[in-house]
C-alpha cells in the first residue's frame, strides 16, 4: 500500500470509527484488508482505498471498517467486574425498597457477545427473577461481531476461555453434532444486540432510547481512540446513564476529561466509576 493511500485510509478510519492507527502499523492495515481483495475482486489495496474514497458510505467501506476492528473478547473477562456485580452493584441497586426494581445494563463494545452473556449469567445467579427484571443491550460497531452475538452459539474453544464448567452446564446446551454450545433461552432472552458506533451522535441517540442505564460496561475499547475522542465517548455514555449508575471500563482505562462527572469506587484494588 502506498503511503498516500495509507495516510488517507487512517484518516478515513478515524472519522468513521474513532480508531487510531499509527504510522508504523501499515502491516496491520495490510493484513486486515487483504482478505477483502478476493471477496470484492479488487486487484490491490491501493485500488481498494480508491474505491472507498469514491463511496465512503458504501457496503464495501462498511466492511473495511469492520475488518479493522479488534474483536478479541472472552467470557467473564478479568473476573472482577462480575464479582463486583454480584457482591456490590446488584445488592446496592436492589436494596430495601428497590428490591423489585428492574435493572438496565449496556455492554457498549460487546464484540461477539461474551461480555453481555456473562453479565446475564451473573444476574441470573444473584437476582431473583432476573429474566423478568434485568435487560441487557449489547452494541458494537462491527456488524459481523453483532450477528455472531445474536446467534448465541459458541465453539468449544470459546467456552473454554473463561466459562467455568458449572456455569457452562447450567446456562448452555450442547449441540453434539457441531460440538458447539448454545446459550440457554432464559439467558438469551435477557440480551438484545444491535450495531452502534460510540463515536456517532445519531447512533448514540438510538442507544439512549433504550436507557437510562444503571450499569454500563465500556471495556477494552477506549484504548483505540484519541484522548479527545475518549472524552467525547465518555460524555455520550454519561448521557445514557442514571445518576449513581456504574461504569466499568477496562482495568487500565480511566475516564479522562471531565473527571468531576465520575467518582471512583475501589473494588479489589480496581477502579469502578460512578456517575455523580
Ligand atoms: C477488544 S474488543 C472488547 C470487547 C469486550 N468489551 C471485552 O472487553 O472483552 C473491542 C470492541 O470494540 C469495538 N469498537 C471499536 N470501535 C468502536 C466504536 N467506534 N463503536 C463501537 N464499538 C467499537 C470493536 O468492534 C470490538 O468488538
mmCIF file of N, CA, C and O in Angstrom, residues 150-230:
data_model
loop_
_atom_site.group_PDB
_atom_site.id
_atom_site.type_symbol
_atom_site.label_atom_id
_atom_site.label_comp_id
_atom_site.label_asym_id
_atom_site.label_seq_id
_atom_site.Cartn_x
_atom_site.Cartn_y
_atom_site.Cartn_z
ATOM 1 N N UNK A 150 -25.727 -12.420 18.134
ATOM 2 C CA UNK A 150 -27.170 -12.714 18.100
ATOM 3 C C UNK A 150 -27.451 -14.210 17.980
ATOM 4 O O UNK A 150 -28.455 -14.697 18.474
ATOM 5 N N UNK A 151 -26.530 -14.930 17.331
ATOM 6 C CA UNK A 151 -26.739 -16.381 17.176
ATOM 7 C C UNK A 151 -26.606 -17.096 18.515
ATOM 8 O O UNK A 151 -27.188 -18.148 18.737
ATOM 9 N N UNK A 152 -25.786 -16.571 19.407
ATOM 10 C CA UNK A 152 -25.609 -17.141 20.755
ATOM 11 C C UNK A 152 -25.094 -18.577 20.727
ATOM 12 O O UNK A 152 -25.477 -19.394 21.554
ATOM 13 N N UNK A 153 -24.245 -18.877 19.762
ATOM 14 C CA UNK A 153 -23.652 -20.212 19.643
ATOM 15 C C UNK A 153 -22.132 -20.058 19.680
ATOM 16 O O UNK A 153 -21.567 -19.262 18.923
ATOM 17 N N UNK A 154 -21.490 -20.821 20.570
ATOM 18 C CA UNK A 154 -20.042 -20.666 20.753
ATOM 19 C C UNK A 154 -19.333 -22.003 20.607
ATOM 20 O O UNK A 154 -19.885 -23.063 20.948
ATOM 21 N N UNK A 155 -18.110 -21.946 20.118
ATOM 22 C CA UNK A 155 -17.324 -23.167 19.930
ATOM 23 C C UNK A 155 -16.781 -23.640 21.283
ATOM 24 O O UNK A 155 -16.783 -22.886 22.268
ATOM 25 N N UNK A 156 -16.296 -24.877 21.269
ATOM 26 C CA UNK A 156 -15.690 -25.443 22.479
ATOM 27 C C UNK A 156 -14.542 -24.537 22.963
ATOM 28 O O UNK A 156 -14.420 -24.254 24.158
ATOM 29 N N UNK A 157 -13.737 -24.074 22.030
ATOM 30 C CA UNK A 157 -12.590 -23.222 22.402
ATOM 31 C C UNK A 157 -13.081 -21.929 23.049
ATOM 32 O O UNK A 157 -12.547 -21.479 24.064
ATOM 33 N N UNK A 158 -14.130 -21.355 22.473
ATOM 34 C CA UNK A 158 -14.636 -20.089 23.032
ATOM 35 C C UNK A 158 -15.185 -20.267 24.446
ATOM 36 O O UNK A 158 -14.933 -19.427 25.312
ATOM 37 N N UNK A 159 -15.916 -21.350 24.683
ATOM 38 C CA UNK A 159 -16.456 -21.505 26.044
ATOM 39 C C UNK A 159 -15.353 -21.861 27.041
ATOM 40 O O UNK A 159 -15.432 -21.522 28.219
ATOM 41 N N UNK A 160 -14.314 -22.533 26.521
ATOM 42 C CA UNK A 160 -13.212 -22.872 27.437
ATOM 43 C C UNK A 160 -12.459 -21.623 27.897
ATOM 44 O O UNK A 160 -11.773 -21.645 28.891
ATOM 45 N N UNK A 161 -12.592 -20.538 27.133
ATOM 46 C CA UNK A 161 -11.928 -19.303 27.531
ATOM 47 C C UNK A 161 -12.834 -18.536 28.492
ATOM 48 O O UNK A 161 -13.618 -17.691 28.087
ATOM 49 N N UNK A 162 -12.757 -18.866 29.768
ATOM 50 C CA UNK A 162 -13.417 -18.051 30.784
ATOM 51 C C UNK A 162 -14.697 -18.605 31.390
ATOM 52 O O UNK A 162 -15.131 -18.125 32.418
ATOM 53 N N UNK A 163 -15.328 -19.583 30.734
ATOM 54 C CA UNK A 163 -16.600 -20.060 31.281
ATOM 55 C C UNK A 163 -16.374 -21.258 32.213
ATOM 56 O O UNK A 163 -15.971 -22.326 31.748
ATOM 57 N N UNK A 164 -16.618 -21.085 33.512
ATOM 58 C CA UNK A 164 -16.447 -22.219 34.422
ATOM 59 C C UNK A 164 -17.424 -23.349 34.080
ATOM 60 O O UNK A 164 -18.546 -23.079 33.638
ATOM 61 N N UNK A 165 -16.993 -24.586 34.295
ATOM 62 C CA UNK A 165 -17.798 -25.746 33.888
ATOM 63 C C UNK A 165 -19.192 -25.734 34.509
ATOM 64 O O UNK A 165 -20.188 -26.030 33.837
ATOM 65 N N UNK A 166 -19.283 -25.353 35.789
ATOM 66 C CA UNK A 166 -20.602 -25.367 36.441
ATOM 67 C C UNK A 166 -21.575 -24.416 35.726
ATOM 68 O O UNK A 166 -22.745 -24.737 35.531
ATOM 69 N N UNK A 167 -21.068 -23.263 35.313
ATOM 70 C CA UNK A 167 -21.929 -22.310 34.611
ATOM 71 C C UNK A 167 -22.242 -22.810 33.198
ATOM 72 O O UNK A 167 -23.347 -22.604 32.685
ATOM 73 N N UNK A 168 -21.247 -23.434 32.589
ATOM 74 C CA UNK A 168 -21.443 -23.965 31.239
ATOM 75 C C UNK A 168 -22.599 -24.968 31.246
ATOM 76 O O UNK A 168 -23.505 -24.909 30.419
ATOM 77 N N UNK A 169 -22.582 -25.852 32.225
ATOM 78 C CA UNK A 169 -23.613 -26.893 32.294
ATOM 79 C C UNK A 169 -24.981 -26.285 32.596
ATOM 80 O O UNK A 169 -25.991 -26.678 32.039
ATOM 81 N N UNK A 170 -24.980 -25.262 33.446
ATOM 82 C CA UNK A 170 -26.263 -24.682 33.832
ATOM 83 C C UNK A 170 -26.862 -23.744 32.774
ATOM 84 O O UNK A 170 -28.077 -23.698 32.599
ATOM 85 N N UNK A 171 -26.012 -23.003 32.067
ATOM 86 C CA UNK A 171 -26.548 -21.944 31.202
ATOM 87 C C UNK A 171 -26.368 -22.172 29.699
ATOM 88 O O UNK A 171 -26.687 -21.295 28.899
ATOM 89 N N UNK A 172 -25.841 -23.334 29.318
ATOM 90 C CA UNK A 172 -25.659 -23.632 27.889
ATOM 91 C C UNK A 172 -26.210 -25.021 27.584
ATOM 92 O O UNK A 172 -26.315 -25.864 28.463
ATOM 93 N N UNK A 173 -26.520 -25.233 26.310
ATOM 94 C CA UNK A 173 -26.884 -26.577 25.858
ATOM 95 C C UNK A 173 -25.919 -26.979 24.768
ATOM 96 O O UNK A 173 -25.594 -26.170 23.889
ATOM 97 N N UNK A 174 -25.505 -28.251 24.837
ATOM 98 C CA UNK A 174 -24.503 -28.697 23.860
ATOM 99 C C UNK A 174 -25.166 -29.240 22.602
ATOM 100 O O UNK A 174 -26.125 -29.993 22.671
ATOM 101 N N UNK A 175 -24.644 -28.827 21.463
ATOM 102 C CA UNK A 175 -25.068 -29.408 20.204
ATOM 103 C C UNK A 175 -23.995 -30.429 19.843
ATOM 104 O O UNK A 175 -22.890 -30.072 19.433
ATOM 105 N N UNK A 176 -24.340 -31.715 20.067
ATOM 106 C CA UNK A 176 -23.327 -32.773 19.926
ATOM 107 C C UNK A 176 -22.740 -32.802 18.519
ATOM 108 O O UNK A 176 -21.555 -33.036 18.335
ATOM 109 N N UNK A 177 -23.605 -32.586 17.524
ATOM 110 C CA UNK A 177 -23.140 -32.715 16.135
ATOM 111 C C UNK A 177 -22.045 -31.707 15.800
ATOM 112 O O UNK A 177 -20.994 -32.043 15.288
ATOM 113 N N UNK A 178 -22.342 -30.443 16.114
ATOM 114 C CA UNK A 178 -21.396 -29.402 15.719
ATOM 115 C C UNK A 178 -20.334 -29.147 16.776
ATOM 116 O O UNK A 178 -19.461 -28.312 16.588
ATOM 117 N N UNK A 179 -20.436 -29.865 17.904
ATOM 118 C CA UNK A 179 -19.529 -29.609 19.013
ATOM 119 C C UNK A 179 -19.535 -28.131 19.412
ATOM 120 O O UNK A 179 -18.489 -27.510 19.639
ATOM 121 N N UNK A 180 -20.755 -27.566 19.422
ATOM 122 C CA UNK A 180 -20.897 -26.155 19.801
ATOM 123 C C UNK A 180 -21.840 -26.050 21.005
ATOM 124 O O UNK A 180 -22.550 -27.003 21.323
ATOM 125 N N UNK A 181 -21.851 -24.891 21.600
ATOM 126 C CA UNK A 181 -22.675 -24.648 22.796
ATOM 127 C C UNK A 181 -23.621 -23.474 22.553
ATOM 128 O O UNK A 181 -23.180 -22.399 22.146
ATOM 129 N N UNK A 182 -24.919 -23.722 22.831
ATOM 130 C CA UNK A 182 -25.923 -22.664 22.666
ATOM 131 C C UNK A 182 -26.211 -22.044 24.022
ATOM 132 O O UNK A 182 -26.432 -22.771 24.987
ATOM 133 N N UNK A 183 -26.301 -20.733 24.051
ATOM 134 C CA UNK A 183 -26.710 -20.061 25.285
ATOM 135 C C UNK A 183 -28.171 -20.436 25.543
ATOM 136 O O UNK A 183 -28.987 -20.457 24.614
ATOM 137 N N UNK A 184 -28.515 -20.757 26.794
ATOM 138 C CA UNK A 184 -29.884 -21.195 27.093
ATOM 139 C C UNK A 184 -30.884 -20.064 26.809
ATOM 140 O O UNK A 184 -30.544 -18.879 26.885
ATOM 141 N N UNK A 185 -32.117 -20.461 26.482
ATOM 142 C CA UNK A 185 -33.151 -19.483 26.112
ATOM 143 C C UNK A 185 -33.348 -18.409 27.171
ATOM 144 O O UNK A 185 -33.483 -17.233 26.864
ATOM 145 N N UNK A 186 -33.349 -18.833 28.454
ATOM 146 C CA UNK A 186 -33.604 -17.890 29.548
ATOM 147 C C UNK A 186 -32.579 -16.756 29.548
ATOM 148 O O UNK A 186 -32.930 -15.577 29.689
ATOM 149 N N UNK A 187 -31.319 -17.103 29.366
ATOM 150 C CA UNK A 187 -30.253 -16.096 29.371
ATOM 151 C C UNK A 187 -30.321 -15.272 28.081
ATOM 152 O O UNK A 187 -30.219 -14.043 28.088
ATOM 153 N N UNK A 188 -30.546 -15.969 26.985
ATOM 154 C CA UNK A 188 -30.578 -15.295 25.678
ATOM 155 C C UNK A 188 -31.655 -14.216 25.639
ATOM 156 O O UNK A 188 -31.451 -13.129 25.089
ATOM 157 N N UNK A 189 -32.798 -14.517 26.241
ATOM 158 C CA UNK A 189 -33.919 -13.573 26.198
ATOM 159 C C UNK A 189 -33.638 -12.277 26.968
ATOM 160 O O UNK A 189 -34.283 -11.264 26.760
ATOM 161 N N UNK A 190 -32.674 -12.318 27.867
ATOM 162 C CA UNK A 190 -32.358 -11.093 28.629
ATOM 163 C C UNK A 190 -31.531 -10.095 27.808
ATOM 164 O O UNK A 190 -31.393 -8.941 28.175
ATOM 165 N N UNK A 191 -30.944 -10.594 26.724
ATOM 166 C CA UNK A 191 -29.975 -9.772 25.988
ATOM 167 C C UNK A 191 -30.470 -9.451 24.584
ATOM 168 O O UNK A 191 -30.992 -10.314 23.883
ATOM 169 N N UNK A 192 -30.261 -8.193 24.193
ATOM 170 C CA UNK A 192 -30.632 -7.774 22.838
ATOM 171 C C UNK A 192 -29.389 -7.121 22.230
ATOM 172 O O UNK A 192 -28.681 -6.382 22.925
ATOM 173 N N UNK A 193 -29.125 -7.414 20.965
ATOM 174 C CA UNK A 193 -27.937 -6.826 20.329
ATOM 175 C C UNK A 193 -28.332 -5.945 19.149
ATOM 176 O O UNK A 193 -29.268 -6.266 18.424
ATOM 177 N N UNK A 194 -27.581 -4.888 18.957
ATOM 178 C CA UNK A 194 -27.716 -4.086 17.737
ATOM 179 C C UNK A 194 -26.400 -3.362 17.464
ATOM 180 O O UNK A 194 -25.600 -3.183 18.379
ATOM 181 N N UNK A 195 -26.178 -2.971 16.200
ATOM 182 C CA UNK A 195 -24.929 -2.252 15.923
ATOM 183 C C UNK A 195 -25.020 -0.862 16.544
ATOM 184 O O UNK A 195 -26.123 -0.314 16.720
ATOM 185 N N UNK A 196 -23.890 -0.296 16.886
ATOM 186 C CA UNK A 196 -23.877 1.036 17.495
ATOM 187 C C UNK A 196 -22.457 1.573 17.532
ATOM 188 O O UNK A 196 -21.562 0.928 18.070
ATOM 189 N N UNK A 197 -22.276 2.741 16.919
ATOM 190 C CA UNK A 197 -20.958 3.369 16.862
ATOM 191 C C UNK A 197 -20.845 4.403 17.987
ATOM 192 O O UNK A 197 -21.577 5.392 18.011
ATOM 193 N N UNK A 198 -19.921 4.172 18.888
ATOM 194 C CA UNK A 198 -19.760 5.057 20.053
ATOM 195 C C UNK A 198 -19.333 6.480 19.670
ATOM 196 O O UNK A 198 -19.454 7.395 20.473
ATOM 197 N N UNK A 199 -18.815 6.646 18.453
ATOM 198 C CA UNK A 199 -18.350 7.978 18.065
ATOM 199 C C UNK A 199 -19.389 8.712 17.221
ATOM 200 O O UNK A 199 -19.118 9.788 16.693
ATOM 201 N N UNK A 200 -20.566 8.120 17.080
ATOM 202 C CA UNK A 200 -21.587 8.722 16.218
ATOM 203 C C UNK A 200 -22.776 9.177 17.059
ATOM 204 O O UNK A 200 -23.451 8.352 17.694
ATOM 205 N N UNK A 201 -23.024 10.491 17.057
ATOM 206 C CA UNK A 201 -24.082 11.038 17.914
ATOM 207 C C UNK A 201 -25.450 10.443 17.619
ATOM 208 O O UNK A 201 -26.216 10.164 18.533
ATOM 209 N N UNK A 202 -25.739 10.261 16.309
ATOM 210 C CA UNK A 202 -27.071 9.737 15.969
ATOM 211 C C UNK A 202 -27.263 8.317 16.482
ATOM 212 O O UNK A 202 -28.299 7.959 17.020
ATOM 213 N N UNK A 203 -26.205 7.491 16.317
ATOM 214 C CA UNK A 203 -26.282 6.100 16.796
ATOM 215 C C UNK A 203 -26.465 6.078 18.314
ATOM 216 O O UNK A 203 -27.214 5.257 18.861
ATOM 217 N N UNK A 204 -25.814 7.017 18.975
ATOM 218 C CA UNK A 204 -25.912 7.047 20.442
ATOM 219 C C UNK A 204 -27.272 7.543 20.920
ATOM 220 O O UNK A 204 -27.734 7.181 21.990
ATOM 221 N N UNK A 205 -27.946 8.356 20.085
ATOM 222 C CA UNK A 205 -29.324 8.779 20.415
ATOM 223 C C UNK A 205 -30.223 7.542 20.444
ATOM 224 O O UNK A 205 -31.094 7.410 21.298
ATOM 225 N N UNK A 206 -29.982 6.647 19.483
ATOM 226 C CA UNK A 206 -30.786 5.413 19.420
ATOM 227 C C UNK A 206 -30.568 4.559 20.659
ATOM 228 O O UNK A 206 -31.504 4.007 21.225
ATOM 229 N N UNK A 207 -29.289 4.486 21.080
ATOM 230 C CA UNK A 207 -28.978 3.719 22.286
ATOM 231 C C UNK A 207 -29.683 4.355 23.484
ATOM 232 O O UNK A 207 -30.254 3.662 24.324
ATOM 233 N N UNK A 208 -29.668 5.685 23.512
ATOM 234 C CA UNK A 208 -30.304 6.401 24.634
ATOM 235 C C UNK A 208 -31.774 6.042 24.783
ATOM 236 O O UNK A 208 -32.308 6.014 25.891
ATOM 237 N N UNK A 209 -32.401 5.754 23.657
ATOM 238 C CA UNK A 209 -33.824 5.419 23.733
ATOM 239 C C UNK A 209 -34.053 4.083 24.466
ATOM 240 O O UNK A 209 -35.167 3.772 24.857
ATOM 241 N N UNK A 210 -32.993 3.301 24.644
ATOM 242 C CA UNK A 210 -33.115 2.053 25.430
ATOM 243 C C UNK A 210 -32.796 2.291 26.908
ATOM 244 O O UNK A 210 -32.909 1.395 27.723
ATOM 245 N N UNK A 211 -32.309 3.488 27.217
ATOM 246 C CA UNK A 211 -31.882 3.782 28.581
ATOM 247 C C UNK A 211 -33.022 4.287 29.437
ATOM 248 O O UNK A 211 -34.178 4.108 29.053
ATOM 249 N N UNK A 212 -32.722 4.943 30.569
ATOM 250 C CA UNK A 212 -31.377 5.155 31.093
ATOM 251 C C UNK A 212 -30.806 3.865 31.692
ATOM 252 O O UNK A 212 -31.552 3.024 32.194
ATOM 253 N N UNK A 213 -29.471 3.767 31.629
ATOM 254 C CA UNK A 213 -28.822 2.552 32.114
ATOM 255 C C UNK A 213 -28.331 2.725 33.552
ATOM 256 O O UNK A 213 -27.875 3.796 33.937
ATOM 257 N N UNK A 214 -28.422 1.635 34.295
ATOM 258 C CA UNK A 214 -27.902 1.618 35.672
ATOM 259 C C UNK A 214 -26.436 1.207 35.674
ATOM 260 O O UNK A 214 -25.690 1.555 36.592
ATOM 261 N N UNK A 215 -26.064 0.409 34.658
ATOM 262 C CA UNK A 215 -24.695 -0.107 34.594
ATOM 263 C C UNK A 215 -24.261 -0.086 33.124
ATOM 264 O O UNK A 215 -25.025 -0.518 32.254
ATOM 265 N N UNK A 216 -23.046 0.414 32.887
ATOM 266 C CA UNK A 216 -22.501 0.351 31.523
ATOM 267 C C UNK A 216 -21.137 -0.318 31.565
ATOM 268 O O UNK A 216 -20.264 0.064 32.356
ATOM 269 N N UNK A 217 -20.962 -1.327 30.725
ATOM 270 C CA UNK A 217 -19.643 -1.925 30.512
ATOM 271 C C UNK A 217 -19.070 -1.264 29.264
ATOM 272 O O UNK A 217 -19.666 -1.342 28.188
ATOM 273 N N UNK A 218 -17.937 -0.597 29.431
ATOM 274 C CA UNK A 218 -17.263 0.062 28.303
ATOM 275 C C UNK A 218 -15.814 -0.401 28.380
ATOM 276 O O UNK A 218 -14.943 0.313 28.865
ATOM 277 N N UNK A 219 -15.584 -1.642 27.985
ATOM 278 C CA UNK A 219 -14.321 -2.273 28.322
ATOM 279 C C UNK A 219 -13.466 -2.546 27.084
ATOM 280 O O UNK A 219 -13.946 -3.047 26.075
ATOM 281 N N UNK A 220 -12.197 -2.203 27.215
ATOM 282 C CA UNK A 220 -11.203 -2.514 26.195
ATOM 283 C C UNK A 220 -11.569 -1.961 24.817
ATOM 284 O O UNK A 220 -11.405 -2.620 23.798
ATOM 285 N N UNK A 221 -12.071 -0.741 24.818
ATOM 286 C CA UNK A 221 -12.388 -0.071 23.554
ATOM 287 C C UNK A 221 -11.835 1.361 23.534
ATOM 288 O O UNK A 221 -11.377 1.822 22.496
ATOM 289 N N UNK A 222 -11.828 2.033 24.704
ATOM 290 C CA UNK A 222 -11.323 3.417 24.737
ATOM 291 C C UNK A 222 -9.878 3.474 24.247
ATOM 292 O O UNK A 222 -9.456 4.459 23.650
ATOM 293 N N UNK A 223 -9.137 2.416 24.476
ATOM 294 C CA UNK A 223 -7.716 2.370 24.084
ATOM 295 C C UNK A 223 -7.493 2.599 22.583
ATOM 296 O O UNK A 223 -6.422 2.992 22.185
ATOM 297 N N UNK A 224 -8.529 2.354 21.776
ATOM 298 C CA UNK A 224 -8.354 2.529 20.322
ATOM 299 C C UNK A 224 -8.552 3.978 19.890
ATOM 300 O O UNK A 224 -8.300 4.320 18.751
ATOM 301 N N UNK A 225 -9.064 4.836 20.798
ATOM 302 C CA UNK A 225 -9.438 6.200 20.429
ATOM 303 C C UNK A 225 -8.389 7.235 20.866
ATOM 304 O O UNK A 225 -7.607 6.978 21.784
ATOM 305 N N UNK A 226 -8.460 8.426 20.258
ATOM 306 C CA UNK A 226 -7.607 9.533 20.702
ATOM 307 C C UNK A 226 -8.122 10.021 22.061
ATOM 308 O O UNK A 226 -9.268 9.730 22.442
ATOM 309 N N UNK A 227 -7.287 10.808 22.757
ATOM 310 C CA UNK A 227 -7.692 11.354 24.062
ATOM 311 C C UNK A 227 -8.984 12.166 23.920
ATOM 312 O O UNK A 227 -9.904 12.057 24.727
ATOM 313 N N UNK A 228 -9.045 12.967 22.842
ATOM 314 C CA UNK A 228 -10.210 13.814 22.586
ATOM 315 C C UNK A 228 -11.471 12.955 22.409
ATOM 316 O O UNK A 228 -12.520 13.222 23.001
ATOM 317 N N UNK A 229 -11.324 11.910 21.591
ATOM 318 C CA UNK A 229 -12.482 11.038 21.322
ATOM 319 C C UNK A 229 -12.919 10.290 22.581
ATOM 320 O O UNK A 229 -14.100 10.062 22.808
ATOM 321 N N UNK A 230 -11.951 9.899 23.420
ATOM 322 C CA UNK A 230 -12.312 9.209 24.674
ATOM 323 C C UNK A 230 -13.229 10.092 25.498
ATOM 324 O O UNK A 230 -14.221 9.637 26.062
#
